């Protein structure tokens, strides 16, 4: 649609919205009547929530218009973040917080007899991600805006996000996440933008108007992508970026031919098939399903994103400026089809030759790897690609051909190297290795923690690192302190502000100002009181929603993350059972009373993970029934771990479990959120734990277990878990108790597969680390009894976590990878 250039004197600054309580109240009332179309007496809580959300959104849009206009006029280099997942969390509280209008909004609601907390609580979060990877993308969006960097996040508007988890009879049960059911007040649908995305069909070479040969792809099927924008406002700044999520729609509502012959269902078939593409998020964390629909999703959104970039670019300049205008970040390989897609768009649609197209493409992309787990490295079978994306496969072949020629020149005769580097895996089922594709096309490739980046260079991408050492870098993950401290832990935040002054939320290194206070008894007392109050709040919530009572005086020990064997929830449970047996034996000296919290979703098809959840709930039930054990121990599985629930949990935890097999957890970000809220960590030298320990000091971190090199060593020499059991009587007892059916009296064989799996295979070395873990937990118990020591460590943890702000990560990306500049905007009224 054409821009109407006749309009004049339409200026956003003519609209004064105001941010005091009276102004917010006025907007709220207006929205309730004229947008939600409700009046008192019939308005529900959802209506009130919608009205307030819209009032807040207006204030954000005001900033957004200022941002977008400036960027359009001044043509700044823009970060394009491509991610199949964004785990944004609830928006209302965060937006109020970042705008700095929570106080006036509260007043405005009070003046109308409404409670702001209830409205914030009411919001259903968009669960458009599985775990760390999606949440990282959300933290990065927050930091990009807060630091005034122009950025657009592109992703998928899944109609159903990650399933809601319920626990029924101790088992996980999945419920469809119908997050859009009551409307989404934050998004703006852009009706004038739509991009067509093809699938299947065939390619042919034609001669274009200028007499040059060109490839023409005639897809068998076309769907439209339509964008929904969610503004992302920075904290304490005008800068407002946006997340552009794409939804698939059918180009024709009805197949009229089918309709006319009376086959009504066939007529809507095509529509359903098209719209299925963005129907649901695949609920697998760190692993790929290899499913056709997933491939369609990945291609669909990157095609929309790139067409949209080109549309924006051509409004002001020419196609050859693409790489100057955009720095594209591939968040893992899920968007890696963007590489052949950009080549296709540049050559087939915009008439560039291969060399020019490749120069632009290879200067636009950068790739972040998020996992070394072999089952999680994406590959797509050639036959599937040939069928679904024939043109892209041709381009991948050509990229590979040229690339391998280069390699041949540098390493003549080294066929083994060639086959390792090849974009196509020729062994077994032939497929395209997406990590190789992303690496070949990128300026920079990074891992997400120092150890992970090193292992990436030494293992999965070793040959590439030899070829192009300068291409590889590290950017350690970070988390936004706005959401995970400012907003979710107001008590600790005000104590911190009192101690170090304002400004720490955007300059987290200022937390070091807390260090000197760790020696101040009065301050420690207040610090403890904050943690205590947070624990009481969590306990009350657990009582209300899960129906369990926990004692806030006990050590709150939490492992909250996806359920996965490599994360070793089983190790945690073995320790819990070990404690339980000691209590039954009457051997209770030195045991600190503890509440062990588990939370996390299991992929619905991951049977073992679901059984691990069942073991956690079963142990919890058994312990709770035992009159002596329950005095010292309780084990609670908190259902439905999502951003909202995470924000309740982090502030209330004393001990953070980060106990993955060394070398397996790329970074972790929960580890940072817990530490930022004053929890001490018990952990292995894995992912970002290494750097957290370095930062907070080894005396403030409980370290145990094999190192990554140790793990490799054990496996190389031949690991025999049974031997470990035979040499450790207590471990044998623990395993036997679980296997005996003690925790599942009605179904004694229930947990046998878990025990068998550990004793016979134990690929993640749970048993190898058991003794070290149990001993280390002994140290945590001992440390807990030293209140002064524990509190001191807690303060020092917070004082020293500044570098794990996502602001630091973003600055690293800007310096090392994107080379973009911040843009400061004039204030809005
Ligand atoms: C996950 C890693 C985590 C890491 C997040 C964010 C995937 C593929 N990887 O360790 O397992 O913290 O990414 O980088 O989800």
mmCIF file of N, CA, C and O in Angstrom, residues 270-300:
data_model
loop_
_atom_site.group_PDB
_atom_site.id
_atom_site.type_symbol
_atom_site.label_atom_id
_atom_site.label_comp_id
_atom_site.label_asym_id
_atom_site.label_seq_id
_atom_site.Cartn_x
_atom_site.Cartn_y
_atom_site.Cartn_z
ATOM 1 N N UNK A 270 -6.900 -25.902 2.729
ATOM 2 C CA UNK A 270 -5.699 -25.165 2.411
ATOM 3 C C UNK A 270 -5.434 -24.097 3.470
ATOM 4 O O UNK A 270 -4.305 -23.883 3.895
ATOM 5 N N UNK A 271 -6.519 -23.481 3.890
ATOM 6 C CA UNK A 271 -6.396 -22.437 4.915
ATOM 7 C C UNK A 271 -5.836 -23.044 6.205
ATOM 8 O O UNK A 271 -4.901 -22.518 6.799
ATOM 9 N N UNK A 272 -6.393 -24.174 6.569
ATOM 10 C CA UNK A 272 -5.934 -24.805 7.804
ATOM 11 C C UNK A 272 -4.468 -25.201 7.679
ATOM 12 O O UNK A 272 -3.654 -24.951 8.556
ATOM 13 N N UNK A 273 -4.128 -25.782 6.526
ATOM 14 C CA UNK A 273 -2.758 -26.232 6.313
ATOM 15 C C UNK A 273 -1.784 -25.058 6.428
ATOM 16 O O UNK A 273 -0.758 -25.156 7.080
ATOM 17 N N UNK A 274 -2.122 -23.925 5.824
ATOM 18 C CA UNK A 274 -1.243 -22.760 5.878
ATOM 19 C C UNK A 274 -1.112 -22.245 7.300
ATOM 20 O O UNK A 274 -0.018 -21.951 7.779
ATOM 21 N N UNK A 275 -2.240 -22.145 7.957
ATOM 22 C CA UNK A 275 -2.212 -21.504 9.268
ATOM 23 C C UNK A 275 -1.604 -22.405 10.331
ATOM 24 O O UNK A 275 -1.180 -21.938 11.385
ATOM 25 N N UNK A 276 -1.522 -23.693 10.024
ATOM 26 C CA UNK A 276 -0.856 -24.617 10.930
ATOM 27 C C UNK A 276 0.600 -24.252 11.171
ATOM 28 O O UNK A 276 1.162 -24.607 12.191
ATOM 29 N N UNK A 277 1.191 -23.570 10.197
ATOM 30 C CA UNK A 277 2.631 -23.308 10.299
ATOM 31 C C UNK A 277 2.961 -22.570 11.588
ATOM 32 O O UNK A 277 3.963 -22.848 12.235
ATOM 33 N N UNK A 278 2.126 -21.636 11.979
ATOM 34 C CA UNK A 278 2.448 -20.893 13.203
ATOM 35 C C UNK A 278 1.495 -21.249 14.351
ATOM 36 O O UNK A 278 1.280 -20.458 15.262
ATOM 37 N N UNK A 279 0.968 -22.449 14.281
ATOM 38 C CA UNK A 279 -0.014 -22.867 15.289
ATOM 39 C C UNK A 279 0.637 -23.096 16.657
ATOM 40 O O UNK A 279 0.155 -22.626 17.672
ATOM 41 N N UNK A 280 1.733 -23.845 16.669
ATOM 42 C CA UNK A 280 2.223 -24.296 17.974
ATOM 43 C C UNK A 280 3.752 -24.363 18.030
ATOM 44 O O UNK A 280 4.400 -24.698 17.044
ATOM 45 N N UNK A 281 4.264 -24.010 19.192
ATOM 46 C CA UNK A 281 5.702 -24.100 19.462
ATOM 47 C C UNK A 281 6.073 -25.557 19.724
ATOM 48 O O UNK A 281 5.400 -26.240 20.503
ATOM 49 N N UNK A 282 7.131 -26.022 19.103
ATOM 50 C CA UNK A 282 7.624 -27.369 19.442
ATOM 51 C C UNK A 282 8.209 -27.358 20.841
ATOM 52 O O UNK A 282 9.098 -26.564 21.141
ATOM 53 N N UNK A 283 7.691 -28.237 21.692
ATOM 54 C CA UNK A 283 8.065 -28.144 23.111
ATOM 55 C C UNK A 283 9.349 -28.871 23.469
ATOM 56 O O UNK A 283 9.460 -29.453 24.537
ATOM 57 N N UNK A 284 10.334 -28.842 22.594
ATOM 58 C CA UNK A 284 11.598 -29.512 22.906
ATOM 59 C C UNK A 284 12.669 -28.483 23.190
ATOM 60 O O UNK A 284 12.910 -27.604 22.397
ATOM 61 N N UNK A 285 13.322 -28.641 24.317
ATOM 62 C CA UNK A 285 14.384 -27.736 24.695
ATOM 63 C C UNK A 285 15.697 -28.398 24.283
ATOM 64 O O UNK A 285 15.917 -29.556 24.540
ATOM 65 N N UNK A 286 16.556 -27.634 23.628
ATOM 66 C CA UNK A 286 17.890 -28.126 23.262
ATOM 67 C C UNK A 286 17.851 -29.459 22.517
ATOM 68 O O UNK A 286 18.701 -30.307 22.709
ATOM 69 N N UNK A 287 16.880 -29.656 21.683
ATOM 70 C CA UNK A 287 16.936 -30.810 20.796
ATOM 71 C C UNK A 287 15.996 -30.539 19.639
ATOM 72 O O UNK A 287 15.080 -29.734 19.744
ATOM 73 N N UNK A 288 16.246 -31.204 18.531
ATOM 74 C CA UNK A 288 15.402 -30.913 17.376
ATOM 75 C C UNK A 288 14.511 -32.098 17.081
ATOM 76 O O UNK A 288 14.852 -33.229 17.326
ATOM 77 N N UNK A 289 13.389 -31.787 16.541
ATOM 78 C CA UNK A 289 12.431 -32.843 16.281
ATOM 79 C C UNK A 289 12.620 -33.422 14.881
ATOM 80 O O UNK A 289 12.223 -34.544 14.612
ATOM 81 N N UNK A 290 13.252 -32.673 13.983
ATOM 82 C CA UNK A 290 13.439 -33.163 12.620
ATOM 83 C C UNK A 290 12.134 -33.262 11.852
ATOM 84 O O UNK A 290 11.999 -34.015 10.905
ATOM 85 N N UNK A 291 11.178 -32.463 12.269
ATOM 86 C CA UNK A 291 9.847 -32.559 11.679
ATOM 87 C C UNK A 291 9.662 -31.542 10.552
ATOM 88 O O UNK A 291 10.140 -30.422 10.632
ATOM 89 N N UNK A 292 8.900 -31.966 9.577
ATOM 90 C CA UNK A 292 8.661 -31.115 8.421
ATOM 91 C C UNK A 292 8.038 -29.768 8.807
ATOM 92 O O UNK A 292 8.428 -28.722 8.323
ATOM 93 N N UNK A 293 7.069 -29.836 9.709
ATOM 94 C CA UNK A 293 6.395 -28.601 10.096
ATOM 95 C C UNK A 293 7.367 -27.632 10.779
ATOM 96 O O UNK A 293 7.277 -26.415 10.636
ATOM 97 N N UNK A 294 8.286 -28.182 11.510
ATOM 98 C CA UNK A 294 9.302 -27.355 12.166
ATOM 99 C C UNK A 294 10.172 -26.657 11.111
ATOM 100 O O UNK A 294 10.492 -25.473 11.236
ATOM 101 N N UNK A 295 10.539 -27.401 10.088
ATOM 102 C CA UNK A 295 11.332 -26.806 9.008
ATOM 103 C C UNK A 295 10.524 -25.697 8.335
ATOM 104 O O UNK A 295 11.048 -24.624 8.026
ATOM 105 N N UNK A 296 9.251 -25.950 8.143
ATOM 106 C CA UNK A 296 8.385 -24.913 7.560
ATOM 107 C C UNK A 296 8.364 -23.668 8.442
ATOM 108 O O UNK A 296 8.429 -22.544 7.948
ATOM 109 N N UNK A 297 8.263 -23.865 9.733
ATOM 110 C CA UNK A 297 8.261 -22.720 10.656
ATOM 111 C C UNK A 297 9.542 -21.915 10.524
ATOM 112 O O UNK A 297 9.517 -20.683 10.442
ATOM 113 N N UNK A 298 10.655 -22.638 10.520
ATOM 114 C CA UNK A 298 11.951 -21.953 10.491
ATOM 115 C C UNK A 298 12.086 -21.143 9.205
ATOM 116 O O UNK A 298 12.505 -19.985 9.222
ATOM 117 N N UNK A 299 11.740 -21.779 8.096
ATOM 118 C CA UNK A 299 11.877 -21.062 6.828
ATOM 119 C C UNK A 299 10.875 -19.907 6.751
ATOM 120 O O UNK A 299 11.214 -18.805 6.324
ATOM 121 N N UNK A 300 9.678 -20.181 7.172
ATOM 122 C CA UNK A 300 8.614 -19.174 7.101
ATOM 123 C C UNK A 300 9.035 -17.853 7.762
ATOM 124 O O UNK A 300 8.932 -16.778 7.173
#
